[in-house]
Coordinates of C-alpha atoms and ligand atoms in Angstrom, one line a residue:
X8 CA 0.0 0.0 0.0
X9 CA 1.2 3.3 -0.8
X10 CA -0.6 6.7 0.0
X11 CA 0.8 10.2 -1.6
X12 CA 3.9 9.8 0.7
X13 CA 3.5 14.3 0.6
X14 CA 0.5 14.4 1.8
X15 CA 1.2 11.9 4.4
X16 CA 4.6 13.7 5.4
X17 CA 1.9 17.0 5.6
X18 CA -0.6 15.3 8.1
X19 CA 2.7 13.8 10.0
X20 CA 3.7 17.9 10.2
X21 CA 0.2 19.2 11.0
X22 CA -0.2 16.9 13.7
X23 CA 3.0 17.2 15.4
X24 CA 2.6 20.8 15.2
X25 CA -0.8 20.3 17.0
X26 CA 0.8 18.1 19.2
X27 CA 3.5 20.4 20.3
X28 CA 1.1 23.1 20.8
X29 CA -0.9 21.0 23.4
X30 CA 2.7 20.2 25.0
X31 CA 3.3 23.3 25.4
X32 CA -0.1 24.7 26.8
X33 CA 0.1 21.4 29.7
X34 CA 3.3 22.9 30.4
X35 CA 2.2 26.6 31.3
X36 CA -0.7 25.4 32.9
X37 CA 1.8 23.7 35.7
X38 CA -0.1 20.4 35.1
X39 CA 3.2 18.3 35.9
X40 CA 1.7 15.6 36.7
X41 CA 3.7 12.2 36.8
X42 CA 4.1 8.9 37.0
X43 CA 7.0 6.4 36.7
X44 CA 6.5 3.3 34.2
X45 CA 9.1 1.4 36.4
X46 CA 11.5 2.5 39.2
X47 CA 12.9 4.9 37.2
X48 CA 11.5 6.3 33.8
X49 CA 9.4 9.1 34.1
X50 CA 6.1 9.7 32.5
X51 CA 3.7 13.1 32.8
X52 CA 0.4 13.6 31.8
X53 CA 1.3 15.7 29.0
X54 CA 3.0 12.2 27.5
X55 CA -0.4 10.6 27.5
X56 CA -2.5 13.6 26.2
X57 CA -0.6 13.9 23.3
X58 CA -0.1 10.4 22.8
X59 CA -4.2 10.0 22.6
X60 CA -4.4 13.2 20.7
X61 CA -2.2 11.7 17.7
X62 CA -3.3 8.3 17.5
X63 CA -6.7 9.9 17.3
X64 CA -5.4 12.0 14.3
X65 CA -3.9 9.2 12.8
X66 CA -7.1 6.7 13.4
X67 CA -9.6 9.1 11.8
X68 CA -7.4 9.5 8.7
X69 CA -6.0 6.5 7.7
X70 CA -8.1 3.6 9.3
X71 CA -6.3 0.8 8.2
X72 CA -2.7 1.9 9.3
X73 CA -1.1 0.5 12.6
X74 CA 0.7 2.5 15.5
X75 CA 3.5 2.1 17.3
X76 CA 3.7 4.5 20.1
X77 CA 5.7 4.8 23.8
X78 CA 2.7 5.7 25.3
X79 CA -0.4 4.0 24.3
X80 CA 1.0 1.6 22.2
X81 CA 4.2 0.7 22.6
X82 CA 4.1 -3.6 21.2
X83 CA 7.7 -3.4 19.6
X84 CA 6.8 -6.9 17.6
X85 CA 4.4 -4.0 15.3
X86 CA 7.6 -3.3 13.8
X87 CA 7.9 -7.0 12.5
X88 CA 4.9 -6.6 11.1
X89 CA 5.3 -5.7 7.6
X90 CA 1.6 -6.2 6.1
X91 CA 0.2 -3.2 6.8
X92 CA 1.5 0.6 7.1
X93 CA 2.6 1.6 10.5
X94 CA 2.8 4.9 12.3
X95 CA 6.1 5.1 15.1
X96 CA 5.3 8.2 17.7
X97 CA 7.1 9.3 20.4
X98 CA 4.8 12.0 21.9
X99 CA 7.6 13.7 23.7
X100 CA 10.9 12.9 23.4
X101 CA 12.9 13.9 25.8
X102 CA 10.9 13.6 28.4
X103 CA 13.2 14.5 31.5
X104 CA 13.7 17.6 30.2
X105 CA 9.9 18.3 30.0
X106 CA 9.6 18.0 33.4
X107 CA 12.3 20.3 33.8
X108 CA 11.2 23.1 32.1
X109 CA 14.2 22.5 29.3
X110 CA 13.5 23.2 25.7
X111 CA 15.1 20.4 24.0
X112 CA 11.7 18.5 23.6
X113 CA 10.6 16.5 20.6
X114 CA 7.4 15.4 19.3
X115 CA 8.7 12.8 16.7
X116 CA 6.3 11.0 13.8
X117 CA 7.2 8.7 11.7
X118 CA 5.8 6.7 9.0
X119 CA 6.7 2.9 7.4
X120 CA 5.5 0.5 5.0
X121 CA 6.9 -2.5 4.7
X122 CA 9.6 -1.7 7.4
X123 CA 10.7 0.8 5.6
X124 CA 10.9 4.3 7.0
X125 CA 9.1 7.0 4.0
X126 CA 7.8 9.8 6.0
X127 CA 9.7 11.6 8.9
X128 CA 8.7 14.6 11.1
X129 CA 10.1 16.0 14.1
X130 CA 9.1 19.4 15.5
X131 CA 10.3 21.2 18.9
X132 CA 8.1 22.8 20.1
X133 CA 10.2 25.2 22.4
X134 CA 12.3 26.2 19.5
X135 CA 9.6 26.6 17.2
X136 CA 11.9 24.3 14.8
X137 CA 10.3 21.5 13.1
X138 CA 12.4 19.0 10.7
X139 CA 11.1 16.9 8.3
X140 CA 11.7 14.4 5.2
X141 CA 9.7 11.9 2.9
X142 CA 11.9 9.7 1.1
X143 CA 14.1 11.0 -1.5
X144 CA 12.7 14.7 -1.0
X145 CA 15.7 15.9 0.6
X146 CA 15.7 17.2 4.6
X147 CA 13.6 20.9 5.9
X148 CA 14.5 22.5 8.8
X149 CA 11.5 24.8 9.0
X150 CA 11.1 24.1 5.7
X151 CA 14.8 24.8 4.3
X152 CA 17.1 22.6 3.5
X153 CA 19.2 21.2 5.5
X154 CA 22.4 18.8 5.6
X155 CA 25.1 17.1 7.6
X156 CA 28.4 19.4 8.5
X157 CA 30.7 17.3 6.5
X158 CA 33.5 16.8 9.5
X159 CA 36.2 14.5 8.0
X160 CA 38.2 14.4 11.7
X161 CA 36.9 12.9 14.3
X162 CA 39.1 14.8 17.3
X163 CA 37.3 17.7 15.6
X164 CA 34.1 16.4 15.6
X165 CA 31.1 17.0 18.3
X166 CA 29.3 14.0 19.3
X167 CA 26.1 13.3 21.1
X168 CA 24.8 9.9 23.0
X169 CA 22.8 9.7 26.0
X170 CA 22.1 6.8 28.2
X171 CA 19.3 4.7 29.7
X172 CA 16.9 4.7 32.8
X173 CA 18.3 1.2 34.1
X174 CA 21.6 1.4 35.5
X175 CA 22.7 -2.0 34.8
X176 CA 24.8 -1.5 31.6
X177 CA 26.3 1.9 32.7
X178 CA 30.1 0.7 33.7
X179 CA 29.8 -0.4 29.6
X180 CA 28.7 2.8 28.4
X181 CA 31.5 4.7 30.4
X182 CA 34.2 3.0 29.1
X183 CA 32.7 3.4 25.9
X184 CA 32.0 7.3 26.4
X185 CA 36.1 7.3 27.5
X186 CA 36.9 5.8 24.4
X187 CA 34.8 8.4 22.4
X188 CA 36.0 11.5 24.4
X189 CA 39.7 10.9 24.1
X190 CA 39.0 10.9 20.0
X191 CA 36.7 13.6 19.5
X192 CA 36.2 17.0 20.5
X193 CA 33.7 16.8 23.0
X194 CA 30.8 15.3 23.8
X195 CA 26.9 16.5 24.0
X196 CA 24.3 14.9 26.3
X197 CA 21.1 16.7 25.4
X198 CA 18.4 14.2 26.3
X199 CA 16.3 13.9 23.3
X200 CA 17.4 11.2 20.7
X201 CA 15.4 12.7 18.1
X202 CA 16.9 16.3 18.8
X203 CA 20.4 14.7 18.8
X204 CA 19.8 13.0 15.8
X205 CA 18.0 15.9 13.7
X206 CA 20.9 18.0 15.1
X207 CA 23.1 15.7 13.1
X208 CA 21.1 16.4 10.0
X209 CA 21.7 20.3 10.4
X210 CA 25.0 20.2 11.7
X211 CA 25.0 21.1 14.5
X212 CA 26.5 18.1 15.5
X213 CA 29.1 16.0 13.6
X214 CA 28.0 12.7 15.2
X215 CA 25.4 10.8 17.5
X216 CA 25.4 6.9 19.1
X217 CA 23.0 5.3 21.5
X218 CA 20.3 3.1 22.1
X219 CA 17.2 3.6 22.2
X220 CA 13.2 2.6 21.1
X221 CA 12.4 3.2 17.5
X222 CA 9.9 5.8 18.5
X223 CA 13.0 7.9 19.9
X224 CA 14.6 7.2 16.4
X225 CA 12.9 6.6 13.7
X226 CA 11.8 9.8 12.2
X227 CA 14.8 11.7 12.7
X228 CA 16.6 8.5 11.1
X229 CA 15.3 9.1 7.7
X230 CA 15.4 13.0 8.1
X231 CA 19.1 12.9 8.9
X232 CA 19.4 10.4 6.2
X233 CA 18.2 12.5 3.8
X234 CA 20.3 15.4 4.8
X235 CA 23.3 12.8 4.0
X236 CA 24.1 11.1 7.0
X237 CA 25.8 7.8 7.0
X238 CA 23.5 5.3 9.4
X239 CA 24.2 2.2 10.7
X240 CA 24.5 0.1 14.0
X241 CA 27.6 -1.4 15.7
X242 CA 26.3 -4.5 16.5
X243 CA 24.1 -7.2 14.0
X244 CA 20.7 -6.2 13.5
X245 CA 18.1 -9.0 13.5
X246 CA 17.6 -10.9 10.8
X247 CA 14.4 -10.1 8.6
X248 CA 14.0 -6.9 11.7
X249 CA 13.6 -3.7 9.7
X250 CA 17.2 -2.1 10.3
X251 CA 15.0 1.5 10.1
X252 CA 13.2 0.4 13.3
X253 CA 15.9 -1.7 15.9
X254 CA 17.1 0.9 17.8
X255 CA 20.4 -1.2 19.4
X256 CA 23.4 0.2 19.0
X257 CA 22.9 3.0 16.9
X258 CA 25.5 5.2 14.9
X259 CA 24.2 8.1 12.6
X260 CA 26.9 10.6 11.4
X261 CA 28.7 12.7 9.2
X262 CA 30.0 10.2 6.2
X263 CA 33.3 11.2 6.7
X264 CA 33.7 10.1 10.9
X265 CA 31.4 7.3 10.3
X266 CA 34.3 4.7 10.6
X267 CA 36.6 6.4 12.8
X268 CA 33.7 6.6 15.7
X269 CA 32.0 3.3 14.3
X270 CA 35.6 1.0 15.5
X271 CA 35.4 2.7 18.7
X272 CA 32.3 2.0 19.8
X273 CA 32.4 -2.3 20.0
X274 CA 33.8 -3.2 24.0
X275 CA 37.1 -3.9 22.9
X276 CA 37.9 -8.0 23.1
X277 CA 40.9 -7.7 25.3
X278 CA 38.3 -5.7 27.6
Ligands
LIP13 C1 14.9 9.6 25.8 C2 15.8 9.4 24.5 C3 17.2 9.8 24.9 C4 17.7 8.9 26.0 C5 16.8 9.0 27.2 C6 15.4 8.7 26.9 P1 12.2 9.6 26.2 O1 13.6 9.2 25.4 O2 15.3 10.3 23.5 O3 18.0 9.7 23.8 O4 19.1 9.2 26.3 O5 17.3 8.2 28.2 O6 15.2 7.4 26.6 O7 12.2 8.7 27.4 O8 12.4 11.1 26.6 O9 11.1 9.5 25.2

């Protein structure tokens, strides 16, 4: 099945605008309200509004489409699922900073058929910045184009990861941020995987690793894609799981530091 992929990267934009706006309104009011999913990851109300508000959207429009969403919907075996068109939403990325009154906050909306990633959109709210793609349209910041900063040296290069809730695989993830930060210029920790990635795509970063949930992801995948960025993962992938949707071990960057970062990512053998 394939809709006018525009028109369906319009809705995704229209939507996530909407979405922001209603973000951003549950914010004023003060309505903080919370709740933690497990011991530690953090979940407001304003998640859940705009979780319901979008997948309403989406429902009403296009019937026969599945979602995938953190929220409301967030059965990760949809993405093996390759029948039918499916919708990937993250209704705030970067929700830690939400609570905390930061403005790197994402509403992220992607769209897939047949695994494949087609339609991306991912506005900020806070910035009034909102990046987008459809497949092989090229990448809009606010709609202008935009593309990767073309860094061809890694120790010149600014790189983003983050890390997750649980703290079980952190003495990994350290070592691994040591190996980065002796090789590179310095590192970001911004809190949104969508902002770090779409902040690849515009340059404003050289480079970004992680992992994370294809809702965090997928979207600003294709958009930084599109804007040139070389993608990959560190690790296998799956086989027959749609490489645009596993979110293990992630590596989106400028071309030219893809391998340098890429080897230093793996734990080392010798440990
Ligand atoms: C966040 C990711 C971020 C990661 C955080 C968190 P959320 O997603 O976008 O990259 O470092 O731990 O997972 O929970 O704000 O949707």
């Amino acid at each position: 099945m394939h809709d006018d992929l525009t028109a369906i990267t319009e809705f995704a934009e229209e939507t996530a605008i909407q979405a922001g706006e209603l973000i951003i309104q549950e914010r004023r009011q003060g309505s903080m309200e919370h709740s933690y999913k497990d011991a530690t990851e953090l979940v407001t109300q304003a998640d859940i509004k705009a979780d319901e508000f979008i997948a309403e959207r989406i429902r009403e429009t296009f019937p026969g489409h599945r979602i995938l969403s953190e929220e409301a919907m967030p059965d990760l075996t949809q993405a093996e699922n390759l029948d039918t068109p499916l919708w990937i939403v993250d209704p705030i990325d970067g929700t830690v900073n939400y609570a905390y009154g930061h403005a790197q906050v994402a509403v992220s909306i992607a769209y897939a058929e047949k695994g494949r990633v087609r339609t991306g959109v991912v506005h900020c709210p806070f910035q009034q910045e909102t990046f987008m793609a459809t497949h092989g349209q090229g990448a809009l910041l606010n709609r202008m184009p935009i593309e990767v900063s073309g860094a061809t040296n890694l120790r010149q290069s600014l790189i983003a990861t983050g890390f997750p809730y649980g703290k079980d695989e952190i003495p990994t993830l350290i070592r691994r941020l040591e190996r980065v930060l002796i090789q590179c210029r310095d590192i970001r920790r911004i809190g949104s995987a969508a902002v770090d990635i779409c902040w690849v795509a515009c340059g404003r970063l050289d480079g970004y690793y992680e992992s994370v949930s294809p809702w965090d992801f997928a979207a600003a995948r294709l958009i930084a894609l599109e804007a040139g960025a070389t993608c990959g993962h560190f690790s296998e992938v799956p086989e027959g799981y749609p490489e645009d949707l596993w979110g293990r071990d992630i590596i989106i960057t400028s071309p030219g530091i893809h391998p340098a970062l890429a080897e230093l990512l793996p734990e080392p053998v010798n440990g």
